[in-house]
Coordinates of N, CA and C in Angstrom, one line a residue:
X236 N 3.9 3.3 20.7 CA 4.6 2.5 19.7 C 4.2 1.1 19.7
X237 N 4.0 0.5 18.5 CA 3.6 -0.9 18.4 C 4.7 -1.9 18.8
X238 N 4.4 -2.8 19.7 CA 5.4 -3.8 20.1 C 5.5 -4.9 19.1
X239 N 6.7 -5.3 18.9 CA 7.0 -6.4 17.9 C 6.8 -7.7 18.6
X240 N 6.1 -8.6 18.0 CA 5.8 -9.9 18.6 C 7.0 -10.8 18.3
X241 N 7.6 -11.4 19.4 CA 8.7 -12.3 19.4 C 8.3 -13.7 19.3
X242 N 9.0 -14.5 18.5 CA 8.7 -15.9 18.4 C 9.2 -16.6 19.6
X243 N 8.4 -17.5 20.2 CA 8.8 -18.2 21.5 C 10.1 -19.0 21.2
X244 N 10.9 -19.2 22.3 CA 12.2 -19.9 22.2 C 12.0 -21.3 21.7
X245 N 10.9 -22.0 22.3 CA 10.7 -23.4 21.9 C 10.4 -23.6 20.5
X246 N 9.7 -22.5 19.9 CA 9.4 -22.6 18.5 C 10.7 -22.4 17.6
X247 N 11.6 -21.5 18.1 CA 12.8 -21.4 17.4 C 13.6 -22.7 17.4
X248 N 13.6 -23.3 18.5 CA 14.3 -24.6 18.6 C 13.7 -25.7 17.7
X249 N 12.4 -25.7 17.6 CA 11.7 -26.6 16.8 C 12.1 -26.4 15.3
X250 N 12.2 -25.1 14.9 CA 12.6 -24.8 13.5 C 14.0 -25.2 13.3
X251 N 14.9 -24.9 14.3 CA 16.3 -25.3 14.1 C 16.5 -26.8 13.9
X252 N 15.8 -27.6 14.7 CA 15.9 -29.0 14.6 C 15.3 -29.5 13.3
X253 N 14.2 -28.9 12.8 CA 13.7 -29.2 11.5 C 14.7 -28.9 10.4
X254 N 15.4 -27.8 10.5 CA 16.4 -27.4 9.6 C 17.5 -28.5 9.6
X255 N 17.9 -28.9 10.7 CA 19.0 -29.9 10.8 C 18.6 -31.3 10.2
X256 N 17.3 -31.6 10.4 CA 16.8 -32.8 9.8 C 16.8 -32.7 8.3
X257 N 16.2 -31.6 7.8 CA 16.2 -31.4 6.3 C 17.6 -31.3 5.7
X258 N 18.5 -30.7 6.5 CA 19.9 -30.6 6.0 C 20.7 -31.9 6.0
X259 N 20.1 -32.9 6.7 CA 20.8 -34.2 6.7 C 21.7 -34.5 7.9
X260 N 21.7 -33.5 8.8 CA 22.5 -33.7 10.1 C 21.9 -34.8 10.9
X261 N 20.5 -34.9 10.9 CA 19.8 -36.0 11.5 C 19.1 -36.8 10.4
X262 N 19.3 -38.1 10.4 CA 18.7 -38.9 9.4 C 17.4 -39.5 9.9
X263 N 16.5 -39.9 8.9 CA 15.2 -40.5 9.2 C 15.5 -41.9 9.9
X264 N 14.9 -42.1 11.0 CA 15.1 -43.4 11.7 C 16.1 -43.2 12.8
X265 N 16.9 -42.1 12.8 CA 17.9 -41.9 13.8 C 17.3 -41.4 15.1
X266 N 17.9 -41.8 16.2 CA 17.5 -41.3 17.5 C 18.4 -40.1 17.9
X267 N 17.7 -39.0 18.1 CA 18.5 -37.8 18.5 C 18.7 -37.7 20.0
X268 N 19.5 -36.7 20.4 CA 19.8 -36.6 21.8 C 18.6 -36.5 22.7
X269 N 18.8 -36.9 24.0 CA 17.7 -36.8 24.9 C 17.4 -35.3 25.2
X270 N 16.4 -35.1 25.9 CA 15.9 -33.7 26.2 C 17.0 -33.0 27.0
X271 N 17.6 -33.6 28.0 CA 18.6 -33.0 28.8 C 19.8 -32.5 28.0
X272 N 20.2 -33.4 27.1 CA 21.3 -33.0 26.2 C 21.0 -31.9 25.3
X273 N 19.8 -31.9 24.7 CA 19.3 -30.8 23.9 C 19.2 -29.5 24.7
X274 N 18.7 -29.6 25.9 CA 18.5 -28.5 26.8 C 19.9 -27.8 27.0
X275 N 20.9 -28.6 27.2 CA 22.2 -28.1 27.5 C 22.8 -27.5 26.2
X276 N 22.5 -28.1 25.0 CA 23.0 -27.6 23.8 C 22.4 -26.2 23.4
X277 N 21.1 -26.1 23.7 CA 20.4 -24.8 23.4 C 20.4 -23.8 24.5
X278 N 21.0 -24.3 25.7 CA 21.0 -23.5 26.9 C 19.7 -23.0 27.3
X279 N 18.7 -24.0 27.4 CA 17.4 -23.7 27.9 C 17.0 -24.8 28.8
X280 N 15.8 -24.7 29.4 CA 15.3 -25.7 30.3 C 14.8 -27.0 29.6
X281 N 14.8 -28.1 30.2 CA 14.2 -29.3 29.6 C 12.8 -29.2 29.2
X282 N 12.1 -28.3 29.9 CA 10.7 -28.1 29.6 C 10.5 -27.4 28.2
X283 N 11.4 -26.4 28.0 CA 11.4 -25.7 26.7 C 11.7 -26.7 25.6
X284 N 12.6 -27.6 25.8 CA 12.9 -28.6 24.8 C 11.7 -29.5 24.6
X285 N 11.1 -29.9 25.7 CA 9.9 -30.8 25.6 C 8.8 -30.1 24.7
X286 N 8.6 -28.8 24.9 CA 7.6 -28.1 24.1 C 8.0 -28.1 22.6
X287 N 9.3 -27.9 22.3 CA 9.8 -27.9 20.9 C 9.6 -29.3 20.3
X288 N 9.9 -30.3 21.0 CA 9.7 -31.7 20.5 C 8.2 -32.0 20.3
X289 N 7.4 -31.5 21.2 CA 5.9 -31.7 21.0 C 5.4 -31.1 19.7
X290 N 5.9 -29.9 19.4 CA 5.5 -29.3 18.1 C 5.9 -30.2 16.9
X291 N 7.2 -30.7 17.0 CA 7.7 -31.6 15.9 C 6.9 -32.9 15.8
X292 N 6.4 -33.3 17.0 CA 5.6 -34.5 17.0 C 4.2 -34.2 16.3
X293 N 3.7 -33.1 16.6 CA 2.3 -32.7 16.1 C 2.3 -32.6 14.6
X294 N 3.4 -32.2 14.0 CA 3.5 -32.1 12.5 C 4.2 -33.4 11.9
X295 N 4.4 -34.4 12.7 CA 4.9 -35.7 12.3 C 6.3 -35.6 11.7
X296 N 7.1 -34.8 12.3 CA 8.5 -34.8 11.9 C 9.3 -35.8 12.8
X297 N 9.0 -35.9 14.0 CA 9.6 -36.8 14.9 C 8.6 -37.7 15.6
X298 N 9.0 -38.8 16.2 CA 8.2 -39.6 17.1 C 8.9 -39.7 18.4
X299 N 8.1 -39.7 19.5 CA 8.7 -39.8 20.8 C 8.0 -40.9 21.6
X300 N 8.7 -41.8 22.2 CA 8.1 -42.9 23.0 C 9.0 -43.2 24.2
X301 N 8.4 -43.5 25.3 CA 9.1 -43.8 26.5 C 10.1 -45.0 26.3
X302 N 11.3 -44.7 26.7 CA 12.3 -45.8 26.5 C 13.0 -45.8 25.2
X303 N 12.4 -45.1 24.2 CA 13.0 -45.0 22.9 C 13.6 -43.7 22.5
X304 N 13.3 -42.7 23.3 CA 13.8 -41.3 23.0 C 13.0 -40.7 21.8
X305 N 13.7 -39.8 21.2 CA 13.1 -39.1 20.0 C 13.7 -39.6 18.7
X306 N 12.8 -40.1 17.8 CA 13.3 -40.7 16.6 C 12.8 -39.8 15.4
X307 N 13.7 -39.6 14.4 CA 13.4 -38.8 13.2 C 12.4 -39.6 12.4
X308 N 11.3 -39.0 12.0 CA 10.3 -39.7 11.3 C 10.1 -39.2 9.8
X309 N 10.4 -38.0 9.5 CA 10.1 -37.5 8.1 C 10.9 -36.3 7.8
X310 N 11.8 -36.4 6.7 CA 12.5 -35.3 6.2 C 11.6 -34.4 5.4
X311 N 10.6 -35.0 4.7 CA 9.6 -34.2 3.9 C 8.8 -33.3 4.8
X312 N 8.3 -33.8 5.9 CA 7.5 -33.0 6.8 C 8.4 -31.8 7.4
X313 N 9.7 -32.1 7.6 CA 10.6 -31.1 8.1 C 10.7 -29.9 7.1
X314 N 10.7 -30.3 5.8 CA 10.8 -29.3 4.8 C 9.5 -28.4 4.7
X315 N 8.3 -29.1 4.9 CA 7.1 -28.4 4.8 C 7.0 -27.4 6.0
X316 N 7.4 -27.9 7.2 CA 7.4 -27.0 8.4 C 8.3 -25.8 8.2
X317 N 9.5 -26.0 7.7 CA 10.4 -24.9 7.5 C 9.8 -23.9 6.4
X318 N 9.2 -24.5 5.4 CA 8.7 -23.6 4.3 C 7.6 -22.7 4.8
X319 N 6.8 -23.3 5.7 CA 5.7 -22.5 6.3 C 6.2 -21.2 6.9
X320 N 7.3 -21.3 7.7 CA 7.8 -20.2 8.3 C 8.5 -19.3 7.4
X321 N 9.1 -19.8 6.3 CA 9.8 -19.0 5.3 C 8.7 -18.1 4.6
X322 N 7.6 -18.7 4.3 CA 6.5 -18.0 3.6 C 6.0 -16.9 4.5
X323 N 5.9 -17.2 5.8 CA 5.4 -16.2 6.8 C 6.3 -15.0 6.9
X324 N 7.7 -15.3 6.8 CA 8.6 -14.2 6.9 C 8.5 -13.4 5.6
X325 N 8.3 -14.0 4.4 CA 8.1 -13.3 3.2 C 6.9 -12.4 3.2
X326 N 5.8 -12.9 3.8 CA 4.6 -12.1 3.9 C 4.9 -10.9 4.8
X327 N 5.6 -11.1 5.8 CA 5.9 -10.0 6.7 C 6.8 -8.9 6.0
X328 N 7.7 -9.4 5.2 CA 8.6 -8.5 4.5 C 7.7 -7.7 3.5
X329 N 6.8 -8.4 2.8 CA 5.9 -7.7 1.8 C 5.0 -6.6 2.5
X330 N 4.6 -7.0 3.7 CA 3.7 -6.0 4.4 C 4.5 -4.8 4.8
X331 N 5.8 -5.0 5.2 CA 6.6 -3.9 5.5 C 6.9 -3.0 4.3
X332 N 7.2 -3.6 3.2 CA 7.4 -2.9 2.0 C 6.2 -2.1 1.5
X333 N 5.0 -2.8 1.7 CA 3.8 -2.1 1.3 C 3.5 -0.9 2.1
X334 N 3.7 -1.0 3.4 CA 3.5 0.1 4.3 C 4.4 1.3 4.0
X335 N 5.7 0.9 3.7 CA 6.7 1.9 3.4 C 6.3 2.7 2.1
X336 N 5.8 1.9 1.1 CA 5.4 2.5 -0.2 C 4.2 3.4 0.0
X337 N 3.3 3.0 0.8 CA 2.1 3.8 1.1 C 2.5 5.1 1.7
X338 N 3.4 5.0 2.7 CA 3.8 6.3 3.3 C 4.5 7.2 2.3
X339 N 5.3 6.6 1.5 CA 6.0 7.4 0.5 C 5.1 8.0 -0.5
X340 N 4.0 7.2 -0.9 CA 3.1 7.8 -1.8 C 2.3 8.9 -1.2
X341 N 1.9 8.8 0.1 CA 1.2 9.8 0.8 C 2.0 11.1 0.8
X342 N 3.3 10.9 1.1 CA 4.2 12.1 1.1 C 4.3 12.8 -0.2
X343 N 4.4 11.9 -1.3 CA 4.5 12.5 -2.7 C 3.2 13.2 -3.0
X344 N 2.1 12.6 -2.7 CA 0.8 13.2 -3.0 C 0.7 14.6 -2.3
X345 N 1.2 14.6 -1.0 CA 1.1 15.9 -0.3 C 2.0 16.9 -0.9
X346 N 3.2 16.5 -1.4 CA 4.1 17.5 -2.1 C 3.5 17.9 -3.4
X347 N 2.9 17.0 -4.1 CA 2.2 17.4 -5.4 C 1.1 18.4 -5.2
X348 N 0.3 18.1 -4.1 CA -0.9 19.0 -3.8 C -0.4 20.4 -3.5
X349 N 0.7 20.4 -2.7 CA 1.2 21.7 -2.3 C 1.8 22.5 -3.5
X350 N 2.5 21.7 -4.4 CA 3.1 22.4 -5.6 C 2.0 22.9 -6.5
X351 N 0.9 22.1 -6.7 CA -0.2 22.6 -7.5 C -0.8 23.9 -7.0
X352 N -1.0 23.9 -5.7 CA -1.6 25.1 -5.0 C -0.7 26.3 -5.2
X353 N 0.6 26.1 -5.1 CA 1.5 27.2 -5.3 C 1.4 27.7 -6.7
X354 N 1.3 26.8 -7.6 CA 1.2 27.2 -9.1 C -0.1 28.0 -9.3
X355 N -1.2 27.5 -8.7 CA -2.5 28.2 -8.8 C -2.4 29.6 -8.2
X356 N -1.8 29.6 -7.0 CA -1.7 30.9 -6.3 C -0.9 31.9 -7.1
X357 N 0.2 31.4 -7.6 CA 1.1 32.3 -8.4 C 0.4 32.7 -9.7
X358 N -0.3 31.8 -10.3 CA -1.1 32.1 -11.5 C -2.1 33.1 -11.2
X359 N -2.8 33.1 -10.0 CA -3.8 34.0 -9.7 C -3.2 35.4 -9.6
X360 N -2.0 35.5 -9.1 CA -1.4 36.8 -8.9 C -1.0 37.4 -10.3
X361 N -0.7 36.5 -11.2 CA -0.3 37.0 -12.6 C -1.5 37.0 -13.6
X362 N -2.7 36.8 -13.1 CA -3.8 36.6 -14.0 C -4.0 37.8 -14.9
X363 N -3.7 39.0 -14.5 CA -3.9 40.2 -15.3 C -2.7 40.6 -16.1
X364 N -1.6 39.9 -15.9 CA -0.4 40.2 -16.6 C 0.1 39.1 -17.5
X365 N -0.5 37.9 -17.3 CA 0.0 36.7 -18.1 C -1.2 36.1 -18.8
X366 N -1.3 36.2 -20.1 CA -2.4 35.7 -20.9 C -2.7 34.2 -20.8
X367 N -1.6 33.4 -20.3 CA -1.9 31.9 -20.2 C -2.1 31.5 -18.8
X368 N -2.2 32.5 -17.9 CA -2.5 32.1 -16.5 C -4.0 31.7 -16.4
X369 N -4.3 30.6 -15.7 CA -5.7 30.2 -15.6 C -6.6 31.1 -14.8
X370 N -7.9 31.2 -15.2 CA -8.8 31.9 -14.4 C -9.9 30.9 -13.9
X371 N -10.6 31.3 -12.9 CA -11.6 30.4 -12.3 C -13.1 30.8 -12.6
X372 N -13.9 29.9 -12.9 CA -15.3 30.1 -13.1 C -16.1 29.0 -12.4
X373 N -17.1 29.4 -11.6 CA -17.9 28.4 -10.8 C -19.1 28.0 -11.6
X374 N -19.5 26.7 -11.5 CA -20.7 26.2 -12.2 C -21.9 26.4 -11.2
X375 N -22.7 27.4 -11.5 CA -23.8 27.7 -10.6 C -25.0 26.8 -10.8
X376 N -25.9 26.7 -9.8 CA -27.1 25.8 -9.9 C -28.0 26.0 -11.1
X377 N -28.0 27.2 -11.7 CA -28.9 27.5 -12.8 C -28.2 27.2 -14.2
X378 N -27.0 26.7 -14.2 CA -26.3 26.4 -15.4 C -27.0 25.3 -16.1
X379 N -27.2 25.4 -17.4 CA -27.9 24.4 -18.2 C -27.0 23.2 -18.6
X380 N -25.7 23.4 -18.4 CA -24.8 22.4 -18.8 C -24.4 21.4 -17.7
X381 N -25.0 21.5 -16.5 CA -24.7 20.6 -15.4 C -25.1 19.2 -15.8
X382 N -24.2 18.3 -15.5 CA -24.4 16.8 -15.8 C -23.9 16.5 -17.2
X383 N -23.4 17.4 -18.0 CA -22.9 17.1 -19.3 C -21.3 17.2 -19.3
X384 N -20.7 16.5 -20.3 CA -19.3 16.5 -20.3 C -18.8 17.7 -21.1
X385 N -17.5 18.0 -20.9 CA -16.8 19.1 -21.5 C -16.9 19.0 -23.1
X386 N -16.7 17.7 -23.5 CA -16.8 17.4 -24.9 C -18.2 17.6 -25.5
X387 N -19.2 17.1 -24.7 CA -20.6 17.2 -25.1 C -21.1 18.6 -25.4
X388 N -20.6 19.5 -24.5 CA -21.1 20.9 -24.7 C -20.2 21.7 -25.7
X389 N -19.2 21.0 -26.2 CA -18.3 21.7 -27.1 C -17.7 22.9 -26.5
X390 N -17.1 22.7 -25.3 CA -16.6 23.8 -24.5 C -15.6 24.7 -25.3
X391 N -14.6 24.1 -25.8 CA -13.6 24.9 -26.5 C -14.1 25.6 -27.7
X392 N -15.0 24.9 -28.5 CA -15.5 25.5 -29.7 C -16.4 26.7 -29.4
X393 N -17.1 26.6 -28.3 CA -18.0 27.7 -27.9 C -17.4 28.9 -27.1
X394 N -16.3 28.6 -26.5 CA -15.7 29.6 -25.6 C -14.2 30.0 -26.0
X395 N -13.5 29.1 -26.7 CA -12.1 29.3 -27.0 C -11.2 29.0 -25.8
X396 N -11.9 28.5 -24.7 CA -11.1 28.2 -23.4 C -10.8 26.7 -23.3
X397 N -9.7 26.4 -22.6 CA -9.3 25.0 -22.4 C -9.4 24.8 -20.9
X398 N -10.1 23.8 -20.4 CA -10.2 23.5 -19.0 C -9.0 22.7 -18.6
X399 N -8.1 23.2 -17.7 CA -6.9 22.5 -17.3 C -7.0 21.9 -15.9
X400 N -8.2 22.2 -15.2 CA -8.3 21.7 -13.9 C -9.7 22.0 -13.4
X401 N -10.2 21.2 -12.4 CA -11.5 21.4 -11.7 C -11.3 21.3 -10.2
X402 N -11.7 22.3 -9.5 CA -11.8 22.2 -8.0 C -13.2 21.6 -7.7
X403 N -13.2 20.5 -7.0 CA -14.4 19.8 -6.6 C -14.3 19.2 -5.2
X404 N -15.3 19.6 -4.4 CA -15.3 19.1 -3.0 C -13.9 19.1 -2.3
X405 N -13.3 20.3 -2.4 CA -12.0 20.5 -1.7 C -10.9 19.7 -2.3
X406 N -11.1 19.1 -3.5 CA -10.1 18.4 -4.2 C -9.8 19.1 -5.6
X407 N -8.6 18.8 -6.1 CA -8.2 19.4 -7.3 C -8.0 18.3 -8.4
X408 N -8.7 18.4 -9.5 CA -8.6 17.4 -10.6 C -7.8 18.1 -11.7
X409 N -6.6 17.6 -11.9 CA -5.7 18.2 -12.9 C -5.9 17.5 -14.3
X410 N -5.9 18.3 -15.3 CA -6.1 17.8 -16.7 C -7.3 16.8 -16.7
X411 N -8.5 17.3 -16.5 CA -9.7 16.4 -16.4 C -10.1 15.7 -17.7
X412 N -9.7 16.3 -18.8 CA -10.0 15.6 -20.1 C -11.4 15.9 -20.6
X413 N -11.8 15.6 -21.8 CA -13.0 16.0 -22.4 C -14.3 15.3 -21.9
X414 N -14.1 14.1 -21.2 CA -15.2 13.3 -20.8 C -15.6 13.4 -19.4
X415 N -15.1 14.4 -18.7 CA -15.4 14.6 -17.3 C -16.8 15.4 -17.2
X416 N -17.6 15.0 -16.3 CA -18.9 15.7 -16.1 C -18.7 17.0 -15.4
X417 N -19.5 18.0 -15.8 CA -19.5 19.3 -15.1 C -20.6 19.3 -14.1
X418 N -20.3 19.5 -12.8 CA -21.3 19.3 -11.7 C -21.5 20.7 -11.0
X419 N -22.6 20.8 -10.4 CA -22.9 22.0 -9.7 C -21.9 22.3 -8.6
X420 N -21.4 23.5 -8.5 CA -20.4 23.8 -7.5 C -19.0 23.6 -8.0
X421 N -18.8 23.0 -9.1 CA -17.4 22.8 -9.7 C -16.8 24.2 -10.0
X422 N -15.5 24.4 -9.7 CA -14.8 25.6 -10.2 C -13.9 25.2 -11.3
X423 N -14.1 25.7 -12.5 CA -13.3 25.3 -13.6 C -12.1 26.2 -13.7
X424 N -10.9 25.6 -13.9 CA -9.7 26.4 -14.2 C -9.4 26.4 -15.7
X425 N -9.4 27.6 -16.2 CA -9.5 27.8 -17.7 C -8.4 28.7 -18.2
X426 N -7.8 28.4 -19.3 CA -6.8 29.3 -20.0 C -7.3 29.6 -21.3
X427 N -7.0 30.8 -21.8 CA -7.4 31.3 -23.1 C -6.9 32.7 -23.4
X428 N -7.5 33.3 -24.4 CA -7.0 34.7 -24.7 C -7.8 35.7 -23.9
X429 N -7.7 37.0 -24.2 CA -8.3 38.0 -23.5 C -9.9 38.0 -23.5
X430 N -10.4 37.5 -24.6 CA -11.9 37.4 -24.7 C -12.5 36.2 -24.1
X431 N -11.6 35.2 -23.8 CA -12.2 33.9 -23.3 C -13.0 34.0 -22.0
X432 N -12.5 34.8 -21.1 CA -13.2 34.9 -19.8 C -14.7 35.3 -19.9
X433 N -14.9 36.3 -20.7 CA -16.3 36.8 -20.9 C -17.1 35.7 -21.7
X434 N -16.5 35.1 -22.7 CA -17.2 34.0 -23.4 C -17.6 32.9 -22.5
X435 N -16.7 32.5 -21.6 CA -17.0 31.4 -20.7 C -18.1 31.8 -19.7
X436 N -18.1 33.0 -19.2 CA -19.1 33.4 -18.3 C -20.5 33.4 -18.9
X437 N -20.5 33.9 -20.1 CA -21.8 34.0 -20.9 C -22.3 32.6 -21.2
X438 N -21.3 31.7 -21.6 CA -21.7 30.3 -22.0 C -22.3 29.5 -20.8
X439 N -21.6 29.7 -19.6 CA -22.1 28.9 -18.5 C -23.3 29.5 -17.8
X440 N -23.7 30.8 -18.3 CA -24.9 31.4 -17.7 C -26.1 31.0 -18.5
X441 N -25.9 30.3 -19.6 CA -27.0 29.9 -20.5 C -27.9 28.8 -19.8

């Protein structure tokens, strides 16, 4: 199981202080509590507070000097700092949503694939009793129509059959349309009347 990365405590404190500055609790030019007081407020060690203040200094939100304590330097930079983390959380949320949608699509694709195979299997059983059940014809290497589209060879006009699917490289193409190429090894799924099967076999043998 993938472990979730936790934000360090000192970084959480830095974000909280930045929020308080932007919210107006701490004013620009104001001196905020000493490290010991902040450590007590956040229930952490003074070292953790020191690291939080150092982050805020690096992005020019506060200034720290010996004897002067920690002074608020910029409300604008506090806003920029907060926004950066807000955007990061938004990106994380989008990543989660994307992963969930991909999983759902994979599940739907699998269900669709299984349903289509059930239909084809059922149609195969009814091939001789149902005139609209599709039959299968393979494109052999000697077929002169290889590399041509269904429309180009006038498939329906010459055979009376309608191609409703193609099995290709262990995949099933549903409703391929008139502009799909016929390739060697393709298995065409065709519907038509009683004479269509023989017409298709004769046509593809040319």
